[in-house]
Coordinates of C-alpha atoms (C1' of nucleotides) in Angstrom, one line a residue:
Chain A
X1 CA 42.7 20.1 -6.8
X2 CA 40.6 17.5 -4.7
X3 CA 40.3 18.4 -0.9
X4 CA 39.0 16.6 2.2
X5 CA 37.6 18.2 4.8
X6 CA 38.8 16.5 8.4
X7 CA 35.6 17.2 9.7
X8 CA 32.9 16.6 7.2
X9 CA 35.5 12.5 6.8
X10 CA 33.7 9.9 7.9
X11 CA 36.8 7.7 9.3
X12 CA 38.1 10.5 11.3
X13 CA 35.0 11.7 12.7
X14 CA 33.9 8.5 13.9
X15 CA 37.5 8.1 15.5
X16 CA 37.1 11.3 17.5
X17 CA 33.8 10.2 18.5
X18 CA 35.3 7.2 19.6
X19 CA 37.9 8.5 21.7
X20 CA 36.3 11.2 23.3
X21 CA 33.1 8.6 24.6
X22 CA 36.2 6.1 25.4
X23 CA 37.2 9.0 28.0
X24 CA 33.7 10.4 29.2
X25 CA 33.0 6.3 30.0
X26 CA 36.7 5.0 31.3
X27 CA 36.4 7.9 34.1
X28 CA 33.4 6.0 35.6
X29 CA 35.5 2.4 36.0
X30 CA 39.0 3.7 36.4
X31 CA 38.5 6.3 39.3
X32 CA 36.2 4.8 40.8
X33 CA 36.8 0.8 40.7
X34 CA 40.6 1.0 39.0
X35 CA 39.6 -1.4 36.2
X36 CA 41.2 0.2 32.4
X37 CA 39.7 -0.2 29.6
X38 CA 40.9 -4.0 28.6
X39 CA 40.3 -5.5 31.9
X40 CA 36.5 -4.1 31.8
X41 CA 36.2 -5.6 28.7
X42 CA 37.0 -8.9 29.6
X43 CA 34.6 -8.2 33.2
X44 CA 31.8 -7.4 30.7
X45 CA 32.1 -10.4 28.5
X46 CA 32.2 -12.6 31.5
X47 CA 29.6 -10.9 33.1
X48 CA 27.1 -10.6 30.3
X49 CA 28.0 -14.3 29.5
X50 CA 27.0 -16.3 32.5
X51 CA 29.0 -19.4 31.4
X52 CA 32.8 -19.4 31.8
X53 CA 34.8 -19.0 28.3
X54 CA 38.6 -18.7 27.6
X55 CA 40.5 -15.8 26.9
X56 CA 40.5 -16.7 23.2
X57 CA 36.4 -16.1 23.5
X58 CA 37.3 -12.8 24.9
X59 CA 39.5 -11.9 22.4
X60 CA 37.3 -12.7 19.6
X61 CA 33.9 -10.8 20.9
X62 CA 36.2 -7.8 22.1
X63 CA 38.7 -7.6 18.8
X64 CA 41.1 -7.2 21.2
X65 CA 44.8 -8.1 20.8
X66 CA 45.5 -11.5 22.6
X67 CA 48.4 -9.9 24.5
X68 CA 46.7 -7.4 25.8
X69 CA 43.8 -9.7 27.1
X70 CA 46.3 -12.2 28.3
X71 CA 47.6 -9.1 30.5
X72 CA 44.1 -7.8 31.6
X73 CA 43.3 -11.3 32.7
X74 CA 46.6 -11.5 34.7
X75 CA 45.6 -8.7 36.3
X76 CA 41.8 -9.5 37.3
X77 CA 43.1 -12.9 38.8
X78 CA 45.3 -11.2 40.8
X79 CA 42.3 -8.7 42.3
X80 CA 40.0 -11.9 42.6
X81 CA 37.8 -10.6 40.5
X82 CA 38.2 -12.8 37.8
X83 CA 39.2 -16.9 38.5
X84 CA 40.2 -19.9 36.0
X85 CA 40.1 -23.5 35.7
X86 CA 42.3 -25.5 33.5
X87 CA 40.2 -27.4 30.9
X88 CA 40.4 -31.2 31.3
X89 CA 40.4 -31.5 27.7
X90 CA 41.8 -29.1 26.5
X91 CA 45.0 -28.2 28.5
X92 CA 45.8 -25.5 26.3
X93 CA 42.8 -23.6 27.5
X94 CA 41.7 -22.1 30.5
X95 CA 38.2 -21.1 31.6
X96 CA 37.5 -18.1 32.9
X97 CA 34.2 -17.0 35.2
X98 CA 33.5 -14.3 37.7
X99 CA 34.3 -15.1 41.5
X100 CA 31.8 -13.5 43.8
X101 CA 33.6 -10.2 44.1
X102 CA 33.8 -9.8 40.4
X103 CA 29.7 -10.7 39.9
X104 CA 29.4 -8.4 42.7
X105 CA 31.7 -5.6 40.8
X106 CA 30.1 -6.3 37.7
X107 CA 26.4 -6.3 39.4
X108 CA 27.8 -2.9 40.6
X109 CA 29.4 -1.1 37.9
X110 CA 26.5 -2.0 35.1
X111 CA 23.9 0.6 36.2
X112 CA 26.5 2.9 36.3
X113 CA 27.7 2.2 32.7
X114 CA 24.4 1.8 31.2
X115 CA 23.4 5.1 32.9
X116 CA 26.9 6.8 31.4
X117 CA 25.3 5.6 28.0
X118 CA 21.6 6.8 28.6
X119 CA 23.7 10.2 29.3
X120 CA 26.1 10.3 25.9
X121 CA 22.9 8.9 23.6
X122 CA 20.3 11.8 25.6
X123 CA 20.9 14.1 22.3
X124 CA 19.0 11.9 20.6
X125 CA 15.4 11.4 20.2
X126 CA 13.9 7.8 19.9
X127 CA 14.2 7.3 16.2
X128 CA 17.4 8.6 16.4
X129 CA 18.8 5.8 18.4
X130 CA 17.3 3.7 15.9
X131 CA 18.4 5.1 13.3
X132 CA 21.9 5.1 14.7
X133 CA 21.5 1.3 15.8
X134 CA 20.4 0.6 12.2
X135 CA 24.1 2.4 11.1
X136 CA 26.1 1.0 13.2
X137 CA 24.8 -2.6 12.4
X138 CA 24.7 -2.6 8.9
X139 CA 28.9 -0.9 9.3
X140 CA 29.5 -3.8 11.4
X141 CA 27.9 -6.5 8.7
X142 CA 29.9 -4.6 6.3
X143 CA 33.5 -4.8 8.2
X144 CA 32.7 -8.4 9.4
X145 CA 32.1 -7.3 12.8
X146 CA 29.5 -9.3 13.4
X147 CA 28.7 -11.8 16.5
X148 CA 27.8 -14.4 14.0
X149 CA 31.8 -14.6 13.3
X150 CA 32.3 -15.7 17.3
X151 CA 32.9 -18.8 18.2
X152 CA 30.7 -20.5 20.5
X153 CA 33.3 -21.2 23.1
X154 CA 31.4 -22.2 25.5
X155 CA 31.0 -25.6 23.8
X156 CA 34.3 -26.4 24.9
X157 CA 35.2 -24.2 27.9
X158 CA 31.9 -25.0 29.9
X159 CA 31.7 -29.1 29.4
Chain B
X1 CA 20.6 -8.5 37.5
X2 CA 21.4 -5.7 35.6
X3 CA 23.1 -6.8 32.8
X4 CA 24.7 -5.3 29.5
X5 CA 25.2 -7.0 26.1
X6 CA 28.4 -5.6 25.1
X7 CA 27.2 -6.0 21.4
X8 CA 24.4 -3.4 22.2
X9 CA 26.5 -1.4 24.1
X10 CA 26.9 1.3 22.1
X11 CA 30.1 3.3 23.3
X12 CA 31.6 -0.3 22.7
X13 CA 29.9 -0.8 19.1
X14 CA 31.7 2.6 18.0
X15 CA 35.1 2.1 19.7
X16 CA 35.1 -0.7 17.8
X17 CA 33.9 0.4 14.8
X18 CA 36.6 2.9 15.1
X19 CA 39.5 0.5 15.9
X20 CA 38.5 -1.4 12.4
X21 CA 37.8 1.6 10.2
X22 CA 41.3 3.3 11.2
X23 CA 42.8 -0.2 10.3
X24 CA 41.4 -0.2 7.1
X25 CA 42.5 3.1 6.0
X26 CA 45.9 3.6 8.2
X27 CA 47.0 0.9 5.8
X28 CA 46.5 3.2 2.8
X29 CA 48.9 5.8 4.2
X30 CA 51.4 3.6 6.1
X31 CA 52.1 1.1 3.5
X32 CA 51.8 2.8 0.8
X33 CA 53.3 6.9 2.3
X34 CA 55.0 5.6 5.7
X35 CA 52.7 7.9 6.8
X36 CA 51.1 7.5 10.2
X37 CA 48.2 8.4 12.0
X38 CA 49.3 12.2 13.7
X39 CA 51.2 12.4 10.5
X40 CA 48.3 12.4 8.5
X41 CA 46.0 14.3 10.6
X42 CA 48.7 17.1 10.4
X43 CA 48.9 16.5 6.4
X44 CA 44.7 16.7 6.1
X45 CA 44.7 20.2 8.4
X46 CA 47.4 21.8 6.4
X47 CA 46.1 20.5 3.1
X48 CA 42.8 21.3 3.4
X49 CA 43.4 24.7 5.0
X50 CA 45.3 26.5 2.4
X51 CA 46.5 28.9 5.0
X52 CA 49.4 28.5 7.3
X53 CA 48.4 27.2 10.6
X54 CA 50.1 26.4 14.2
X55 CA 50.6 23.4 15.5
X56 CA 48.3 23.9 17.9
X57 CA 45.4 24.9 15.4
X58 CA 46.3 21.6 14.0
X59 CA 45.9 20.1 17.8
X60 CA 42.6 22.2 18.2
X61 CA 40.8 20.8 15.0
X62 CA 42.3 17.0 15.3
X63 CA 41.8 17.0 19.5
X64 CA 45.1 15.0 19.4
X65 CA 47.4 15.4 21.5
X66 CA 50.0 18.5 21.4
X67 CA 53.1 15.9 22.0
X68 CA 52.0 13.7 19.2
X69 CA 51.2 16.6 17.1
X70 CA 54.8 18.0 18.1
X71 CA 56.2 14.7 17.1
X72 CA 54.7 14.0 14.0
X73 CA 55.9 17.7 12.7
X74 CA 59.0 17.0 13.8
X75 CA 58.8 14.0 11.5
X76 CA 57.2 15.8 8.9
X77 CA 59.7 18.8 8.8
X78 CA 62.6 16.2 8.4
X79 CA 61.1 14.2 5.2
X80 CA 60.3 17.8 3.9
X81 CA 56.6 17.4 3.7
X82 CA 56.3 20.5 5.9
X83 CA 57.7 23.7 6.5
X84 CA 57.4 26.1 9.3
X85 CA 58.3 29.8 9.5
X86 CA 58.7 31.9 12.8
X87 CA 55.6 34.0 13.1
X88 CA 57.4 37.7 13.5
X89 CA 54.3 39.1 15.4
X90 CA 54.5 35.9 18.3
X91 CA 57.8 34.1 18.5
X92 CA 56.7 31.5 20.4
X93 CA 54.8 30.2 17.3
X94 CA 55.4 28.7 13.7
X95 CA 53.6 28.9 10.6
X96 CA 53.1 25.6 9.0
X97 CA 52.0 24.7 5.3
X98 CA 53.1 21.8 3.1
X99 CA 55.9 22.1 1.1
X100 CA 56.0 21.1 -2.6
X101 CA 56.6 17.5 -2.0
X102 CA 54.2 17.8 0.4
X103 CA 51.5 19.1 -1.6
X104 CA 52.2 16.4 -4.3
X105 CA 51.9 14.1 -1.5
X106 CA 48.7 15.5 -0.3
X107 CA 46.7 15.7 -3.8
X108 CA 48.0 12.1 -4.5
X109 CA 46.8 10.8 -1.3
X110 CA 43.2 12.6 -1.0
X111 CA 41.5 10.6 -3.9
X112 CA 42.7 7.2 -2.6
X113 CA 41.6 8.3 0.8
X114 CA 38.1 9.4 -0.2
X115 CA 37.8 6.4 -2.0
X116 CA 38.4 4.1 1.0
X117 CA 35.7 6.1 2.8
X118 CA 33.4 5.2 -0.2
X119 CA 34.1 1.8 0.5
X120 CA 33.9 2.3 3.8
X121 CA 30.4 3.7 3.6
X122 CA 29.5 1.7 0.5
X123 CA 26.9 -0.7 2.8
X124 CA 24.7 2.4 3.3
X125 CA 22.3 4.4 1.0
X126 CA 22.1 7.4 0.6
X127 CA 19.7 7.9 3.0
X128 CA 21.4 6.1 5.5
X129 CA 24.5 8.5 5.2
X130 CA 22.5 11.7 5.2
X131 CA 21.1 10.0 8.6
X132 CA 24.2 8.8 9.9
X133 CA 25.8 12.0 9.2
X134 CA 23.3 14.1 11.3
X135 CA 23.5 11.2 14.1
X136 CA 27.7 12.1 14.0
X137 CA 26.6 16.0 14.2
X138 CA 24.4 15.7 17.1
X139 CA 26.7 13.1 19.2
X140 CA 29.7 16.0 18.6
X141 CA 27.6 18.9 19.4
X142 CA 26.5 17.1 22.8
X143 CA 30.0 16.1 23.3
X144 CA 31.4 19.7 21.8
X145 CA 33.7 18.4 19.3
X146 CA 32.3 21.2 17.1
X147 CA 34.0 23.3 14.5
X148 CA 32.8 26.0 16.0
X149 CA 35.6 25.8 19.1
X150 CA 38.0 26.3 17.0
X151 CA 40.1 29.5 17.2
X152 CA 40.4 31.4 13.5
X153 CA 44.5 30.6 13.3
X154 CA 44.8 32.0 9.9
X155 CA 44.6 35.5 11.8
X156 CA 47.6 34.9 13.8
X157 CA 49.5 32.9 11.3
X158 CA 48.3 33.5 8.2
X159 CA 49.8 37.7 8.4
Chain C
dG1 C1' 58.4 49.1 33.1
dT2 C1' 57.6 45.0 36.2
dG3 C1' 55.7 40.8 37.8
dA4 C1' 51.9 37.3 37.5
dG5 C1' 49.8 34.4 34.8
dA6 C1' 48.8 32.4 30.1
dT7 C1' 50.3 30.2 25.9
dA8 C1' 53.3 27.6 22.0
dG9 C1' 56.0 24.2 21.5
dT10 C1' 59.6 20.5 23.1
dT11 C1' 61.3 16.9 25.8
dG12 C1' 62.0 13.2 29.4
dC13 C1' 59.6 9.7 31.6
dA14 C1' 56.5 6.1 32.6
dT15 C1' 52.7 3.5 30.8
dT16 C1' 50.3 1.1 27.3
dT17 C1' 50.2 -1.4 23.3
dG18 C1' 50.9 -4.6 19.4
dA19 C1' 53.9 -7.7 16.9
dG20 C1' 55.8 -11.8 17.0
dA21 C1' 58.6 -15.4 19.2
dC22 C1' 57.9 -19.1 22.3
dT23 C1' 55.9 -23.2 25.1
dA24 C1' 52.7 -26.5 25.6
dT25 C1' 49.1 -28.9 23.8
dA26 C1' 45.8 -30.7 20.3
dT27 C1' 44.5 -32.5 15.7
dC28 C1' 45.0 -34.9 11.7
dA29 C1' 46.9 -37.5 8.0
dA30 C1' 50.1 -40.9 6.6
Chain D
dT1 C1' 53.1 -44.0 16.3
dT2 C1' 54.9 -40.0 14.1
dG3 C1' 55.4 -35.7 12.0
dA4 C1' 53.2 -31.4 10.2
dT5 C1' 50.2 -27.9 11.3
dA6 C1' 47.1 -25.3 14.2
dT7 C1' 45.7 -23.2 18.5
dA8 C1' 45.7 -21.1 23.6
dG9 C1' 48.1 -18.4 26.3
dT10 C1' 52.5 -15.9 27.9
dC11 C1' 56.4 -13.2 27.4
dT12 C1' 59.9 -10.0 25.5
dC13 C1' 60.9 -6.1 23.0
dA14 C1' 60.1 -1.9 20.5
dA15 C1' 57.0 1.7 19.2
dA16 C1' 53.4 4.9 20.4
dT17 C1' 51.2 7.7 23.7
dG18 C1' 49.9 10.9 27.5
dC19 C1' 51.4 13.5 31.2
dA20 C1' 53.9 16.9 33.2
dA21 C1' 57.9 19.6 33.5
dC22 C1' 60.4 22.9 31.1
dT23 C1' 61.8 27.0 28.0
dA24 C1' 60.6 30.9 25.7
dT25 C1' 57.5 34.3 24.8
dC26 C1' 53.4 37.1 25.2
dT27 C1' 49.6 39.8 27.7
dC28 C1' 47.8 42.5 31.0
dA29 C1' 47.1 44.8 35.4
dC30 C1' 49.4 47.6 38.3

DNA sequence: GTGAGATAGTTGCATTTGAGACTATATCAA
DNA sequence: TTGATATAGTCTCAAATGCAACTATCTCAC
């Protein structure tokens, strides 16, 4: 009779490992800035990205449902964090950029993350990380996760 | 200014690795079973433990929630993939193994689901899952999502 | 024994989420 | 132009989920 052991399956350990960094990193934005998960993403893609994009961009680099971006956005406009500008021609699109308070959030909260990581990746040594980096690359080639797949949006949203 | 490539953020790179991994293989078991995702982490732990088990061994091993684990029994128990017996020595607890049906169920699904993982993982060499393998064991020993935490059920359910 | 605290499992409630319909706009071919 | 199709973003609805309260039972110290 074939058997699968839970924990030696690839799929579900890699989910577990998932959720339970997902935790271990949402504490740092959610208690102490009240940002979730979806509306940090957005604040890192706009961050990172120094030119405005539109939620589409967002939604692309993130693989996040449109809905739920379309919500997160909603939300960081109404903190200020996050403001848009209809494009002149394209009036179905909006572009979105940081307002002060979110570069300074953003400005901020990224030590803090990058620190959160530094603490989850101290198990390993060096040539681990690489070795994981190399993984996790060649997964993301595989399952067409790659940034060579998103759109350069900021053609159109920035000019 | 700080800043952080989501792309090389790697709590982000394996969320998402997750998200696309669990899509490909969820739609194994829901389209083809109507299975879902507590479902069949509830099916794997019982199949692959040949034992009767509790619920919350089952919540122990899979670190899902006891509600969702609770539900998807529930579900379980009603299409007959499961059965439970009072354990006589605790009442407060059930035995669980797979029925029949359920074990048909189980030995037809475990090939197609090692297979997806094979395709899954089909990008890396062998050497490359021997080191992405030990890169999974250290992250889950540092984050303590080791076997080893998990009480011995089989004593209290099993007799 | 008795009472305090722990544990297994269920359930109600509020939140989150994704699917998909919908509006408005753009593109392109005839 | 016009009509067909595609796209950006919002909204509604239903399903999934986590939390916390709850019941029933067990354990253990006194």
């Amino acid at each position: 009779m074939p058997k699968l052991d839970l924990f030696q399956f690839t799929p579900f350990r890699i989910n577990r490992l998932a959720a339970e960094i997902s935790a271990a990193l949402s504490s740092e934005y959610r208690d102490r800035y009240g940002i979730d998960i979806p509306e940090w993403r957005v604040l890192a893609t706009l961050g990172f990205r120094q030119e405005p994009c539109t939620a589409q961009y967002v939604v692309d680099c993130t693989r996040t449902h449109k809905s739920t971006i379309s919500r997160a956005v909603t939300n960081l406009l109404r903190q200020r964090i996050v403001e848009r500008v209809e494009n002149e021609q394209d009036r179905r699109e909006f572009a979105l950029q940081l307002t002060a308070k979110g570069t300074a959030l953003y400005e901020e909260m990224i030590p803090r993350m990058l620190r959160r990581e530094q603490d989850i990746l101290s198990c390993l040594s060096a040539r681990d990380r690489k070795s994981l980096d190399a993984m996790l690359g060649k997964l993301e080639r595989s399952l067409d996760l790659v940034q060579g797949k998103i759109p350069q949006a900021s053609r159109k949203a920035g000019n």
